[in-house]
Amino acid sequence: RDKVLHALNTVWPALKNSSHLSTWQRRDEEMREIGPPMMLLDWQTVQDLGRIPHSSENRTITMSEASEKAKETGCRFFIEMFSHRWMSRWAPDDAKNSKAKILVEWGKQRKVAGLYTFFWVDFACINQSDIAPGVCMLPLYVSSCNNIVCYDTPEYERRAWCRIERVIFSAFVAPNNEFVSPEFRFTADADRLPNKELKPDKEEYRCLPDPMDGELSYKADAMLVEELQALCREHWAKCWKDGLKGAVKNFNGIDALCFGRTEVRQRFFGKSTSNLSSKRSSRVSIRSSTESASKAKPRGGPRASVTSQASVGS
């Protein structure tokens, strides 16, 4: 734990403006010195298997191996955390392997944008026979990702662990969360943004919900969630790339993490089925991207650049 805190306090902030090559290599080296290395899941492996593999199957690869695979294809090495609500205490996916299908569809659309995306999925990337070391490393794993992809289902929003994963990413990487519904499908001719990223079906600015108000399968996890929450408050925005804070200065409550007040950008792909709505809580504010743009001072469209500026791989 002390080594994780040391890395977050000293090493990670120093790497925030590094090039992608030196960033992932240095982070990889540091994590190997502290605990289990960050392992990644290739979306093409998921495609071949037709499911998300268990950690014991050893179907994940190292950051170095992933980087080489991306280099061979001429694509940019990209890491995305897959945040999801497990279907049961023993299985992350349903009988139809719906999540596995989404990982493949999302990987295909990333490829069109020139990105070879590799996923960090807890079921595959943390030793499920001994999860404690991997859970301790969670802040380092999440903060080493370029993006977070949230599996948008009705059960997702109210889960405490799903909330804290989004908070960790927002605190250490960027105030940006992306949600993909089970109905999402890759379409080659889909509308895209100028940077070739897929155009979201909906974009809004919402307050981060309090993880401590969320549901837990194991009540004993509450102490750990609370500890991670405090860590996010302490390190809020310290690891963001220079210029990002200025680009999002019109987000409500962005200077410090305050649940029910601090606002992040949320983009939705596919028909949303979650409970993320203004009816869930009077503490959660929702602004559409149109409304946000009308209130913001002209800055040449910085909101659209949140992801590109935030990525540790830029």
mmCIF file of C-alpha atoms in Angstrom:
data_model
loop_
_atom_site.group_PDB
_atom_site.id
_atom_site.type_symbol
_atom_site.label_atom_id
_atom_site.label_comp_id
_atom_site.label_asym_id
_atom_site.label_seq_id
_atom_site.Cartn_x
_atom_site.Cartn_y
_atom_site.Cartn_z
ATOM 1 C CA ARG A 1 0.000 0.000 0.000
ATOM 2 C CA ASP A 2 2.763 2.468 0.915
ATOM 3 C CA LYS A 3 4.525 1.814 -2.400
ATOM 4 C CA VAL A 4 1.293 2.432 -4.304
ATOM 5 C CA LEU A 5 0.825 5.740 -2.502
ATOM 6 C CA HIS A 6 4.432 6.704 -3.194
ATOM 7 C CA ALA A 7 3.950 6.068 -6.914
ATOM 8 C CA LEU A 8 0.767 8.131 -6.980
ATOM 9 C CA ASN A 9 2.388 10.961 -5.042
ATOM 10 C CA THR A 10 5.673 11.206 -6.923
ATOM 11 C CA VAL A 11 6.075 9.067 -10.042
ATOM 12 C CA TRP A 12 2.657 9.405 -11.693
ATOM 13 C CA PRO A 13 2.472 13.244 -11.565
ATOM 14 C CA ALA A 14 5.961 13.431 -13.074
ATOM 15 C CA LEU A 15 4.843 11.296 -16.033
ATOM 16 C CA LYS A 16 1.702 13.214 -16.931
ATOM 17 C CA ASN A 17 3.271 15.026 -19.888
ATOM 18 C CA SER A 18 5.537 12.216 -21.092
ATOM 19 C CA SER A 19 5.275 10.732 -24.545
ATOM 20 C CA HIS A 20 3.250 7.550 -24.816
ATOM 21 C CA LEU A 21 6.328 5.361 -25.275
ATOM 22 C CA SER A 22 8.134 6.545 -22.177
ATOM 23 C CA THR A 23 4.901 6.757 -20.171
ATOM 24 C CA TRP A 24 3.743 3.175 -20.449
ATOM 25 C CA GLN A 25 7.257 1.770 -20.128
ATOM 26 C CA ARG A 26 8.026 3.737 -16.984
ATOM 27 C CA ARG A 27 4.636 2.963 -15.466
ATOM 28 C CA ASP A 28 5.087 -0.711 -16.300
ATOM 29 C CA GLU A 29 8.491 -0.751 -14.607
ATOM 30 C CA GLU A 30 7.146 0.957 -11.503
ATOM 31 C CA MET A 31 4.164 -1.373 -11.187
ATOM 32 C CA ARG A 32 6.367 -4.440 -11.499
ATOM 33 C CA GLU A 33 8.443 -3.150 -8.597
ATOM 34 C CA ILE A 34 5.317 -2.751 -6.457
ATOM 35 C CA GLY A 35 3.062 -5.714 -7.201
ATOM 36 C CA PRO A 36 1.394 -7.700 -9.996
ATOM 37 C CA PRO A 37 2.141 -6.156 -13.409
ATOM 38 C CA MET A 38 -0.660 -4.663 -15.444
ATOM 39 C CA MET A 39 -1.979 -7.330 -17.814
ATOM 40 C CA LEU A 40 -4.128 -6.556 -20.837
ATOM 41 C CA LEU A 41 -6.749 -8.379 -22.872
ATOM 42 C CA ASP A 42 -6.641 -8.182 -26.666
ATOM 43 C CA TRP A 43 -10.113 -7.751 -28.143
ATOM 44 C CA GLN A 44 -9.136 -10.201 -30.881
ATOM 45 C CA THR A 45 -8.506 -12.836 -28.214
ATOM 46 C CA VAL A 46 -12.045 -12.252 -26.993
ATOM 47 C CA GLN A 47 -13.265 -12.557 -30.580
ATOM 48 C CA ASP A 48 -11.465 -15.891 -31.029
ATOM 49 C CA LEU A 49 -12.765 -17.295 -27.741
ATOM 50 C CA GLY A 50 -16.250 -15.825 -27.988
ATOM 51 C CA ARG A 51 -16.083 -14.982 -24.281
ATOM 52 C CA ILE A 52 -14.088 -13.174 -21.601
ATOM 53 C CA PRO A 53 -11.395 -15.555 -20.315
ATOM 54 C CA HIS A 54 -10.742 -16.277 -16.638
ATOM 55 C CA SER A 55 -7.391 -15.117 -15.264
ATOM 56 C CA SER A 56 -6.311 -18.729 -14.761
ATOM 57 C CA GLU A 57 -6.403 -19.304 -18.525
ATOM 58 C CA ASN A 58 -3.460 -16.913 -18.983
ATOM 59 C CA ARG A 59 -4.914 -15.312 -22.122
ATOM 60 C CA THR A 60 -3.800 -11.806 -21.187
ATOM 61 C CA ILE A 61 -0.529 -10.198 -22.302
ATOM 62 C CA THR A 62 1.921 -7.685 -20.857
ATOM 63 C CA MET A 63 2.004 -4.012 -21.767
ATOM 64 C CA SER A 64 5.199 -4.629 -23.736
ATOM 65 C CA GLU A 65 3.613 -7.431 -25.748
ATOM 66 C CA ALA A 66 0.538 -5.307 -26.410
ATOM 67 C CA SER A 67 2.662 -2.398 -27.590
ATOM 68 C CA GLU A 68 4.484 -4.655 -30.044
ATOM 69 C CA LYS A 69 1.210 -6.000 -31.435
ATOM 70 C CA ALA A 70 -0.059 -2.477 -32.006
ATOM 71 C CA LYS A 71 3.219 -1.492 -33.657
ATOM 72 C CA GLU A 72 2.990 -4.440 -36.051
ATOM 73 C CA THR A 73 -0.420 -3.269 -37.277
ATOM 74 C CA GLY A 74 0.621 0.359 -37.648
ATOM 75 C CA CYS A 75 -1.956 1.427 -35.068
ATOM 76 C CA ARG A 76 -1.522 3.442 -31.895
ATOM 77 C CA PHE A 77 -1.254 1.454 -28.666
ATOM 78 C CA PHE A 78 -4.360 2.259 -26.608
ATOM 79 C CA ILE A 79 -5.526 0.967 -23.209
ATOM 80 C CA GLU A 80 -9.132 1.053 -22.010
ATOM 81 C CA MET A 81 -10.547 -0.010 -18.687
ATOM 82 C CA PHE A 82 -13.759 -2.007 -18.958
ATOM 83 C CA SER A 83 -15.997 -1.070 -16.039
ATOM 84 C CA HIS A 84 -18.948 -3.392 -15.555
ATOM 85 C CA ARG A 85 -21.378 -4.970 -13.121
ATOM 86 C CA TRP A 86 -20.748 -8.707 -12.809
ATOM 87 C CA MET A 87 -23.749 -10.882 -13.671
ATOM 88 C CA SER A 88 -23.172 -12.917 -10.511
ATOM 89 C CA ARG A 89 -20.497 -13.336 -7.847
ATOM 90 C CA TRP A 90 -18.872 -16.026 -9.958
ATOM 91 C CA ALA A 91 -19.437 -14.927 -13.564
ATOM 92 C CA PRO A 92 -18.875 -11.511 -15.163
ATOM 93 C CA ASP A 93 -20.922 -12.134 -18.310
ATOM 94 C CA ASP A 94 -24.312 -13.580 -19.192
ATOM 95 C CA ALA A 95 -25.036 -16.854 -20.994
ATOM 96 C CA LYS A 96 -24.991 -15.055 -24.355
ATOM 97 C CA ASN A 97 -21.555 -13.536 -23.654
ATOM 98 C CA SER A 98 -23.008 -10.090 -24.320
ATOM 99 C CA LYS A 99 -20.077 -8.215 -22.777
ATOM 100 C CA ALA A 100 -17.575 -10.184 -24.824
ATOM 101 C CA LYS A 101 -19.448 -9.190 -27.980
ATOM 102 C CA ILE A 102 -19.324 -5.525 -26.982
ATOM 103 C CA LEU A 103 -15.558 -5.674 -26.382
ATOM 104 C CA VAL A 104 -15.136 -7.006 -29.926
ATOM 105 C CA GLU A 105 -17.469 -4.399 -31.447
ATOM 106 C CA TRP A 106 -15.695 -1.607 -29.577
ATOM 107 C CA GLY A 107 -12.294 -2.917 -30.646
ATOM 108 C CA LYS A 108 -13.394 -2.868 -34.285
ATOM 109 C CA GLN A 109 -14.548 0.733 -34.124
ATOM 110 C CA ARG A 110 -11.302 1.777 -32.431
ATOM 111 C CA LYS A 111 -9.326 0.179 -35.248
ATOM 112 C CA VAL A 112 -11.055 2.451 -37.772
ATOM 113 C CA ALA A 113 -9.784 5.388 -35.712
ATOM 114 C CA GLY A 114 -6.221 4.071 -35.977
ATOM 115 C CA LEU A 115 -6.157 2.654 -32.438
ATOM 116 C CA TYR A 116 -5.343 -0.887 -31.385
ATOM 117 C CA THR A 117 -7.197 -1.023 -28.104
ATOM 118 C CA PHE A 118 -6.401 -3.452 -25.312
ATOM 119 C CA PHE A 119 -8.762 -3.850 -22.389
ATOM 120 C CA TRP A 120 -8.130 -4.086 -18.692
ATOM 121 C CA VAL A 121 -10.902 -6.391 -17.462
ATOM 122 C CA ASP A 122 -10.818 -7.445 -13.812
ATOM 123 C CA PHE A 123 -11.984 -11.045 -14.457
ATOM 124 C CA ALA A 124 -9.119 -11.685 -16.872
ATOM 125 C CA CYS A 125 -6.423 -9.303 -15.629
ATOM 126 C CA ILE A 126 -6.492 -9.820 -11.840
ATOM 127 C CA ASN A 127 -5.624 -13.207 -10.354
ATOM 128 C CA GLN A 128 -9.086 -14.397 -9.307
ATOM 129 C CA SER A 129 -7.562 -16.890 -6.879
ATOM 130 C CA ASP A 130 -5.825 -14.108 -4.967
ATOM 131 C CA ILE A 131 -7.432 -10.773 -5.758
ATOM 132 C CA ALA A 132 -6.049 -8.702 -2.859
ATOM 133 C CA PRO A 133 -2.716 -7.718 -4.517
ATOM 134 C CA GLY A 134 -4.505 -6.725 -7.726
ATOM 135 C CA VAL A 135 -7.158 -4.711 -5.903
ATOM 136 C CA CYS A 136 -4.394 -2.849 -4.042
ATOM 137 C CA MET A 137 -2.900 -1.941 -7.431
ATOM 138 C CA LEU A 138 -6.249 -0.770 -8.838
ATOM 139 C CA PRO A 139 -5.476 2.991 -8.716
ATOM 140 C CA LEU A 140 -2.258 2.402 -10.677
ATOM 141 C CA TYR A 141 -3.972 0.177 -13.233
ATOM 142 C CA VAL A 142 -6.856 2.574 -13.816
ATOM 143 C CA SER A 143 -4.610 5.631 -14.002
ATOM 144 C CA SER A 144 -2.493 3.884 -16.658
ATOM 145 C CA CYS A 145 -5.474 3.627 -19.018
ATOM 146 C CA ASN A 146 -6.257 6.001 -21.857
ATOM 147 C CA ASN A 147 -10.004 5.674 -21.465
ATOM 148 C CA ILE A 148 -12.736 4.036 -19.422
ATOM 149 C CA VAL A 149 -15.566 2.141 -21.115
ATOM 150 C CA CYS A 150 -18.619 1.546 -18.921
ATOM 151 C CA TYR A 151 -21.030 -1.265 -19.762
ATOM 152 C CA ASP A 152 -24.301 0.635 -19.687
ATOM 153 C CA THR A 153 -26.974 -1.518 -18.044
ATOM 154 C CA PRO A 154 -29.716 -0.758 -15.481
ATOM 155 C CA GLU A 155 -27.692 -2.453 -12.725
ATOM 156 C CA TYR A 156 -24.464 -0.589 -13.415
ATOM 157 C CA GLU A 157 -25.026 2.870 -11.976
ATOM 158 C CA ARG A 158 -26.035 1.907 -8.458
ATOM 159 C CA ARG A 159 -23.026 -0.332 -7.772
ATOM 160 C CA ALA A 160 -20.380 1.163 -5.478
ATOM 161 C CA TRP A 161 -17.427 -0.472 -7.256
ATOM 162 C CA CYS A 162 -18.649 0.747 -10.670
ATOM 163 C CA ARG A 163 -18.868 4.268 -9.261
ATOM 164 C CA ILE A 164 -15.422 4.248 -7.651
ATOM 165 C CA GLU A 165 -13.815 3.017 -10.890
ATOM 166 C CA ARG A 166 -15.239 6.022 -12.721
ATOM 167 C CA VAL A 167 -14.124 8.333 -9.924
ATOM 168 C CA ILE A 168 -10.563 6.946 -10.016
ATOM 169 C CA PHE A 169 -10.333 7.472 -13.766
ATOM 170 C CA SER A 170 -11.750 10.995 -13.505
ATOM 171 C CA ALA A 171 -9.385 11.875 -10.659
ATOM 172 C CA PHE A 172 -6.176 10.587 -12.220
ATOM 173 C CA VAL A 173 -6.714 10.733 -15.999
ATOM 174 C CA ALA A 174 -9.573 12.990 -17.116
ATOM 175 C CA PRO A 175 -13.140 14.043 -16.196
ATOM 176 C CA ASN A 176 -14.522 11.895 -18.989
ATOM 177 C CA ASN A 177 -16.590 8.684 -18.849
ATOM 178 C CA GLU A 178 -17.830 6.728 -21.859
ATOM 179 C CA PHE A 179 -20.811 4.374 -21.755
ATOM 180 C CA VAL A 180 -21.495 1.593 -24.244
ATOM 181 C CA SER A 181 -24.864 -0.151 -24.273
ATOM 182 C CA PRO A 182 -25.404 -3.883 -24.924
ATOM 183 C CA GLU A 183 -27.035 -2.907 -28.220
ATOM 184 C CA PHE A 184 -23.926 -1.164 -29.581
ATOM 185 C CA ARG A 185 -22.692 -2.535 -32.902
ATOM 186 C CA PHE A 186 -19.781 -1.535 -35.086
ATOM 187 C CA THR A 187 -20.739 0.191 -38.329
ATOM 188 C CA ALA A 188 -17.978 1.067 -40.769
ATOM 189 C CA ASP A 189 -19.770 4.133 -42.133
ATOM 190 C CA ALA A 190 -20.894 5.522 -38.760
ATOM 191 C CA ASP A 191 -20.575 9.263 -38.161
ATOM 192 C CA ARG A 192 -17.203 10.256 -36.763
ATOM 193 C CA LEU A 193 -15.594 13.304 -35.215
ATOM 194 C CA PRO A 194 -12.735 15.182 -36.947
ATOM 195 C CA ASN A 195 -10.178 13.099 -34.988
ATOM 196 C CA LYS A 196 -11.846 9.916 -36.363
ATOM 197 C CA GLU A 197 -13.358 9.012 -32.989
ATOM 198 C CA LEU A 198 -16.891 7.668 -33.145
ATOM 199 C CA LYS A 199 -19.531 10.343 -32.719
ATOM 200 C CA PRO A 200 -21.507 9.618 -29.541
ATOM 201 C CA ASP A 201 -25.269 9.151 -29.651
ATOM 202 C CA LYS A 202 -25.544 11.453 -26.654
ATOM 203 C CA GLU A 203 -23.195 13.685 -24.694
ATOM 204 C CA GLU A 204 -23.967 15.256 -21.325
ATOM 205 C CA TYR A 205 -22.228 16.738 -18.297
ATOM 206 C CA ARG A 206 -23.178 15.064 -15.028
ATOM 207 C CA CYS A 207 -22.076 15.124 -11.417
ATOM 208 C CA LEU A 208 -20.119 12.154 -10.157
ATOM 209 C CA PRO A 209 -22.256 10.059 -7.790
ATOM 210 C CA ASP A 210 -20.986 9.174 -4.325
ATOM 211 C CA PRO A 211 -19.638 5.590 -4.275
ATOM 212 C CA MET A 212 -20.459 5.333 -0.581
ATOM 213 C CA ASP A 213 -24.149 5.660 -1.492
ATOM 214 C CA GLY A 214 -23.798 2.710 -3.867
ATOM 215 C CA GLU A 215 -24.558 -0.955 -3.329
ATOM 216 C CA LEU A 216 -22.001 -3.585 -2.287
ATOM 217 C CA SER A 217 -22.210 -7.363 -2.416
ATOM 218 C CA TYR A 218 -19.739 -7.526 0.463
ATOM 219 C CA LYS A 219 -20.246 -4.914 3.174
ATOM 220 C CA ALA A 220 -16.622 -5.330 4.233
ATOM 221 C CA ASP A 221 -15.636 -3.633 0.944
ATOM 222 C CA ALA A 222 -17.032 -0.337 2.232
ATOM 223 C CA MET A 223 -13.792 0.495 4.043
ATOM 224 C CA LEU A 224 -11.739 -0.061 0.895
ATOM 225 C CA VAL A 225 -14.124 1.999 -1.255
ATOM 226 C CA GLU A 226 -13.966 4.810 1.283
ATOM 227 C CA GLU A 227 -10.153 4.668 1.258
ATOM 228 C CA LEU A 228 -10.056 4.848 -2.548
ATOM 229 C CA GLN A 229 -12.517 7.731 -2.446
ATOM 230 C CA ALA A 230 -10.252 9.671 -0.075
ATOM 231 C CA LEU A 231 -7.294 8.930 -2.343
ATOM 232 C CA CYS A 232 -9.175 10.427 -5.297
ATOM 233 C CA ARG A 233 -10.000 13.576 -3.331
ATOM 234 C CA GLU A 234 -6.364 14.023 -2.356
ATOM 235 C CA HIS A 235 -4.984 13.485 -5.867
ATOM 236 C CA TRP A 236 -7.782 15.089 -7.874
ATOM 237 C CA ALA A 237 -6.380 16.532 -11.137
ATOM 238 C CA LYS A 238 -2.727 16.251 -10.020
ATOM 239 C CA CYS A 239 -1.950 13.768 -12.799
ATOM 240 C CA TRP A 240 -3.977 15.450 -15.545
ATOM 241 C CA LYS A 241 -1.934 16.650 -18.452
ATOM 242 C CA ASP A 242 -1.019 20.320 -18.490
ATOM 243 C CA GLY A 243 -3.744 22.302 -20.205
ATOM 244 C CA LEU A 244 -6.549 19.846 -19.446
ATOM 245 C CA LYS A 245 -7.770 21.692 -16.372
ATOM 246 C CA GLY A 246 -8.026 24.892 -18.379
ATOM 247 C CA ALA A 247 -9.930 23.079 -21.116
ATOM 248 C CA VAL A 248 -12.582 21.896 -18.655
ATOM 249 C CA LYS A 249 -12.696 24.980 -16.442
ATOM 250 C CA ASN A 250 -16.398 25.503 -17.152
ATOM 251 C CA PHE A 251 -17.311 22.082 -15.767
ATOM 252 C CA ASN A 252 -19.130 22.627 -12.470
ATOM 253 C CA GLY A 253 -17.077 21.914 -9.340
ATOM 254 C CA ILE A 254 -14.021 20.839 -11.326
ATOM 255 C CA ASP A 255 -11.406 22.358 -8.994
ATOM 256 C CA ALA A 256 -11.945 19.743 -6.282
ATOM 257 C CA LEU A 257 -13.772 16.437 -5.994
ATOM 258 C CA CYS A 258 -17.148 16.968 -4.358
ATOM 259 C CA PHE A 259 -19.847 14.360 -4.978
ATOM 260 C CA GLY A 260 -23.097 15.819 -6.189
ATOM 261 C CA ARG A 261 -21.224 18.891 -7.460
ATOM 262 C CA THR A 262 -18.143 17.891 -9.464
ATOM 263 C CA GLU A 263 -19.130 17.473 -13.078
ATOM 264 C CA VAL A 264 -17.631 15.208 -15.751
ATOM 265 C CA ARG A 265 -18.361 14.680 -19.409
ATOM 266 C CA GLN A 266 -20.297 11.517 -20.182
ATOM 267 C CA ARG A 267 -20.669 10.173 -23.698
ATOM 268 C CA PHE A 268 -23.097 7.410 -24.640
ATOM 269 C CA PHE A 269 -22.799 4.952 -27.524
ATOM 270 C CA GLY A 270 -25.798 2.832 -28.433
ATOM 271 C CA LYS A 271 -29.212 3.039 -26.783
ATOM 272 C CA SER A 272 -28.759 3.707 -23.089
ATOM 273 C CA THR A 273 -30.473 1.243 -20.739
ATOM 274 C CA SER A 274 -28.987 2.477 -17.464
ATOM 275 C CA ASN A 275 -30.575 4.388 -14.604
ATOM 276 C CA LEU A 276 -28.402 7.415 -15.242
ATOM 277 C CA SER A 277 -31.066 10.092 -15.244
ATOM 278 C CA SER A 278 -32.031 13.237 -13.400
ATOM 279 C CA LYS A 279 -34.859 11.289 -11.740
ATOM 280 C CA ARG A 280 -32.424 9.148 -9.749
ATOM 281 C CA SER A 281 -31.238 11.870 -7.407
ATOM 282 C CA SER A 282 -31.857 15.541 -6.860
ATOM 283 C CA ARG A 283 -28.118 15.846 -6.144
ATOM 284 C CA VAL A 284 -27.161 14.838 -9.682
ATOM 285 C CA SER A 285 -27.209 17.625 -12.232
ATOM 286 C CA ILE A 286 -27.394 16.921 -15.943
ATOM 287 C CA ARG A 287 -26.537 19.305 -18.751
ATOM 288 C CA SER A 288 -26.598 18.438 -22.406
ATOM 289 C CA SER A 289 -23.552 19.244 -24.517
ATOM 290 C CA THR A 290 -25.601 21.920 -26.273
ATOM 291 C CA GLU A 291 -26.474 23.615 -23.003
ATOM 292 C CA SER A 292 -22.886 23.377 -21.782
ATOM 293 C CA ALA A 293 -21.586 24.915 -24.963
ATOM 294 C CA SER A 294 -24.017 27.815 -24.735
ATOM 295 C CA LYS A 295 -22.893 28.619 -21.188
ATOM 296 C CA ALA A 296 -19.184 28.202 -21.792
ATOM 297 C CA LYS A 297 -16.876 30.953 -22.919
ATOM 298 C CA PRO A 298 -15.589 30.555 -26.499
ATOM 299 C CA ARG A 299 -12.398 28.513 -26.398
ATOM 300 C CA GLY A 300 -12.285 26.903 -29.809
ATOM 301 C CA GLY A 301 -14.166 23.785 -28.754
ATOM 302 C CA PRO A 302 -11.976 22.480 -25.901
ATOM 303 C CA ARG A 303 -14.672 20.190 -24.548
ATOM 304 C CA ALA A 304 -14.377 18.018 -27.613
ATOM 305 C CA SER A 305 -10.697 17.555 -26.853
ATOM 306 C CA VAL A 306 -11.031 16.191 -23.321
ATOM 307 C CA THR A 307 -10.170 12.629 -24.290
ATOM 308 C CA SER A 308 -7.289 13.489 -26.580
ATOM 309 C CA GLN A 309 -5.701 15.767 -24.000
ATOM 310 C CA ALA A 310 -6.281 13.316 -21.178
ATOM 311 C CA SER A 311 -4.923 10.181 -22.774
ATOM 312 C CA VAL A 312 -1.695 9.013 -21.212
ATOM 313 C CA GLY A 313 -0.837 7.815 -24.675
ATOM 314 C CA SER A 314 -1.022 11.117 -26.526
#
